[in-house]
CSV table of C-alpha atoms in Angstrom, one decimal:
chain,number,residue,atom,x,y,z
V,1,UNK,CA,9.6,-23.2,-19.5
V,2,UNK,CA,8.5,-24.3,-16.0
V,3,UNK,CA,12.1,-24.4,-14.8
V,4,UNK,CA,12.7,-20.8,-15.9
V,5,UNK,CA,9.5,-19.7,-14.1
V,6,UNK,CA,10.6,-21.5,-11.0
V,7,UNK,CA,14.1,-19.9,-11.1
V,8,UNK,CA,12.6,-16.5,-11.7
V,9,UNK,CA,10.1,-16.8,-8.8
V,10,UNK,CA,12.8,-18.1,-6.5
V,11,UNK,CA,15.0,-15.2,-7.5
V,12,UNK,CA,12.2,-12.7,-6.9
V,13,UNK,CA,11.3,-14.2,-3.6
V,14,UNK,CA,15.0,-13.8,-2.4
V,15,UNK,CA,15.1,-10.2,-3.5
V,16,UNK,CA,11.9,-9.4,-1.7
V,17,UNK,CA,13.2,-11.2,1.5
V,18,UNK,CA,16.4,-9.1,1.2
V,19,UNK,CA,14.4,-5.9,0.8
V,20,UNK,CA,12.2,-6.6,3.8
V,21,UNK,CA,15.1,-7.8,6.0
V,22,UNK,CA,17.4,-4.8,5.1
V,23,UNK,CA,14.8,-2.1,4.7
V,24,UNK,CA,17.0,0.3,6.8
V,25,UNK,CA,19.9,0.2,4.3
V,26,UNK,CA,19.8,2.8,1.5
V,27,UNK,CA,22.3,1.0,-0.6
V,28,UNK,CA,20.4,-2.3,-0.5
V,29,UNK,CA,17.1,-0.6,-1.3
V,30,UNK,CA,18.5,1.3,-4.2
V,31,UNK,CA,20.1,-1.9,-5.7
V,32,UNK,CA,16.9,-3.9,-5.3
V,33,UNK,CA,14.9,-1.1,-6.9
V,34,UNK,CA,17.4,-1.1,-9.7
V,35,UNK,CA,17.0,-4.9,-10.2
V,36,UNK,CA,13.2,-4.4,-10.3
V,37,UNK,CA,13.6,-1.6,-12.9
V,38,UNK,CA,15.8,-3.8,-15.0
V,39,UNK,CA,13.3,-6.7,-14.8
V,40,UNK,CA,10.4,-4.4,-15.6
V,41,UNK,CA,12.0,-3.6,-19.0
V,42,UNK,CA,11.1,-7.2,-20.0
V,43,UNK,CA,7.4,-7.2,-20.9
V,44,UNK,CA,7.1,-10.9,-20.4
V,45,UNK,CA,8.1,-10.5,-16.7
V,46,UNK,CA,5.8,-7.7,-15.8
V,47,UNK,CA,2.8,-9.8,-14.9
V,48,UNK,CA,5.0,-11.9,-12.6
V,49,UNK,CA,6.3,-8.8,-11.0
V,50,UNK,CA,2.7,-7.7,-10.3
V,51,UNK,CA,1.9,-11.1,-8.8
V,52,UNK,CA,4.7,-10.7,-6.2
V,53,UNK,CA,3.4,-7.2,-5.4
V,54,UNK,CA,6.5,-5.4,-6.7
V,55,UNK,CA,4.5,-2.1,-7.0
V,56,UNK,CA,3.7,-2.1,-3.3
V,57,UNK,CA,7.3,-3.0,-2.5
V,58,UNK,CA,8.7,-0.2,-4.6
V,59,UNK,CA,6.3,2.3,-3.0
V,60,UNK,CA,7.4,1.0,0.5
V,61,UNK,CA,11.0,1.4,-0.5
V,62,UNK,CA,10.3,5.0,-1.5
V,63,UNK,CA,8.5,5.6,1.8
V,64,UNK,CA,11.4,3.9,3.8
V,65,UNK,CA,14.1,5.8,2.0
V,66,UNK,CA,12.7,9.3,1.2
V,67,UNK,CA,16.1,11.0,1.0
V,68,UNK,CA,17.9,8.3,-0.9
V,69,UNK,CA,17.8,9.8,-4.4
V,70,UNK,CA,19.0,6.5,-6.0
V,71,UNK,CA,16.2,4.5,-4.4
V,72,UNK,CA,13.6,7.1,-5.5
V,73,UNK,CA,15.0,7.2,-9.1
V,74,UNK,CA,15.3,3.4,-9.5
V,75,UNK,CA,11.8,2.8,-8.2
V,76,UNK,CA,10.5,5.5,-10.5
V,77,UNK,CA,12.3,3.9,-13.4
V,78,UNK,CA,10.6,0.6,-12.6
V,79,UNK,CA,7.2,2.4,-12.5
V,80,UNK,CA,8.0,3.9,-16.0
V,81,UNK,CA,8.4,0.5,-17.5
V,82,UNK,CA,5.4,-0.9,-15.7
V,83,UNK,CA,3.2,2.1,-16.7
V,84,UNK,CA,4.1,1.4,-20.3
V,85,UNK,CA,1.7,-1.6,-20.1
V,86,UNK,CA,-1.8,-0.3,-20.2
V,87,UNK,CA,-3.0,-3.5,-18.3
V,88,UNK,CA,-1.0,-2.4,-15.3
V,89,UNK,CA,-2.2,1.2,-15.0
V,90,UNK,CA,-5.0,0.2,-12.6
V,91,UNK,CA,-2.5,-1.5,-10.3
V,92,UNK,CA,-0.2,1.6,-10.3
V,93,UNK,CA,-3.2,3.9,-9.6
V,94,UNK,CA,-4.5,1.8,-6.7
V,95,UNK,CA,-1.0,1.8,-5.2
V,96,UNK,CA,-1.1,5.7,-5.4
V,97,UNK,CA,2.1,5.8,-7.4
V,98,UNK,CA,1.2,9.2,-8.7
V,99,UNK,CA,1.1,10.6,-5.2
V,100,UNK,CA,4.4,8.9,-4.3
V,101,UNK,CA,6.0,10.5,-7.3
V,102,UNK,CA,4.8,14.0,-6.5
V,103,UNK,CA,6.0,13.6,-2.9
V,104,UNK,CA,9.4,12.6,-4.2
V,105,UNK,CA,9.5,15.3,-6.9
V,106,UNK,CA,9.2,17.9,-4.1
V,107,UNK,CA,12.1,16.3,-2.2
V,108,UNK,CA,14.3,15.8,-5.3
V,109,UNK,CA,14.4,19.0,-7.2
V,110,UNK,CA,18.1,18.5,-7.6
V,111,UNK,CA,17.8,15.4,-9.7
V,112,UNK,CA,17.3,15.7,-13.4
V,113,UNK,CA,17.3,11.9,-13.8
V,114,UNK,CA,14.5,11.5,-11.3
V,115,UNK,CA,12.4,14.2,-13.1
V,116,UNK,CA,12.9,12.4,-16.4
V,117,UNK,CA,11.6,9.2,-14.9
V,118,UNK,CA,8.8,10.8,-13.0
V,119,UNK,CA,7.4,12.7,-15.9
V,120,UNK,CA,7.4,9.5,-18.0
V,121,UNK,CA,5.4,7.7,-15.4
V,122,UNK,CA,2.9,10.5,-14.9
V,123,UNK,CA,2.5,10.9,-18.7
V,124,UNK,CA,1.7,7.2,-19.1
V,125,UNK,CA,-0.8,7.4,-16.2
V,126,UNK,CA,-2.6,10.4,-17.6
V,127,UNK,CA,-2.7,9.1,-21.1
V,128,UNK,CA,-4.5,6.0,-19.9
V,129,UNK,CA,-6.7,7.3,-17.0
V,130,UNK,CA,-9.2,10.2,-17.1
V,131,UNK,CA,-9.6,9.8,-13.3
V,132,UNK,CA,-5.9,10.5,-12.8
V,133,UNK,CA,-6.1,13.7,-14.9
V,134,UNK,CA,-9.0,14.9,-12.8
V,135,UNK,CA,-7.2,13.9,-9.6
V,136,UNK,CA,-4.0,15.7,-10.6
V,137,UNK,CA,-5.9,18.8,-11.5
V,138,UNK,CA,-7.4,18.9,-8.1
V,139,UNK,CA,-4.0,18.4,-6.5
V,140,UNK,CA,-2.5,21.3,-8.3
V,141,UNK,CA,-0.2,19.1,-10.3
V,142,UNK,CA,0.3,21.7,-13.0
V,143,UNK,CA,1.7,24.2,-10.4
V,144,UNK,CA,3.8,21.4,-8.8
V,145,UNK,CA,5.3,20.4,-12.2
V,146,UNK,CA,5.9,24.1,-13.1
V,147,UNK,CA,7.9,24.5,-9.9
V,148,UNK,CA,9.9,21.4,-10.8
V,149,UNK,CA,10.6,22.8,-14.3
V,150,UNK,CA,12.0,25.9,-12.7
V,151,UNK,CA,14.7,23.8,-11.1
V,152,UNK,CA,16.0,22.9,-14.6
V,153,UNK,CA,15.4,25.9,-16.9
V,154,UNK,CA,18.2,24.9,-19.3
V,155,UNK,CA,17.4,21.2,-19.6
V,156,UNK,CA,15.4,21.1,-22.8
V,157,UNK,CA,14.4,17.5,-22.4
V,158,UNK,CA,12.9,18.1,-18.9
V,159,UNK,CA,11.1,21.2,-20.1
V,160,UNK,CA,9.6,19.2,-23.0
V,161,UNK,CA,8.6,16.3,-20.8
V,162,UNK,CA,7.1,18.5,-18.1
V,163,UNK,CA,5.2,20.6,-20.6
V,164,UNK,CA,3.9,17.4,-22.3
V,165,UNK,CA,2.5,16.2,-19.0
V,166,UNK,CA,0.9,19.6,-18.3
V,167,UNK,CA,-0.6,19.6,-21.8
V,168,UNK,CA,-2.1,16.2,-21.2
V,169,UNK,CA,-3.5,17.1,-17.8
V,170,UNK,CA,-4.9,20.4,-19.0
V,171,UNK,CA,-6.6,18.7,-21.9
V,172,UNK,CA,-9.6,18.5,-19.6
V,173,UNK,CA,-9.9,22.3,-20.2
V,174,UNK,CA,-10.5,23.1,-16.5
V,175,UNK,CA,-8.1,25.0,-14.3
């Protein structure tokens, strides 16, 4: 209904204002990224999130809070849900979400949760975009993912996810 749309837009505007006003606070940024991740689960809200430039805001939050693991993880979780919609892949690519995730992966080797989320996003991107596969090959993504896998040698789920991403990237057949 129109009333629901108005309430949701007002709610989103307030969250964005808070994020911009309190960008220096890790705890606020991580909570807002968590809210966006929770909203991104709902497919019917994803287009509205794109309209208010949530992807750019999440990337900015990751830039502003590079050492806040919760902000990084929550933003990545939102990207995971957004990347599940093939219609949003181009928006994620243009925001250079893949680059942001690899930057964060190198900072957050300690976080298994972040790696789970990161590999899910990268996998969605490479499954839908040949250009991303080529770009990731050029950027030594396979080597970078391998280094990440070495951080969690006993986590079978991370090993499986990372290897699935490597397999998808390497399907180009060029190393």
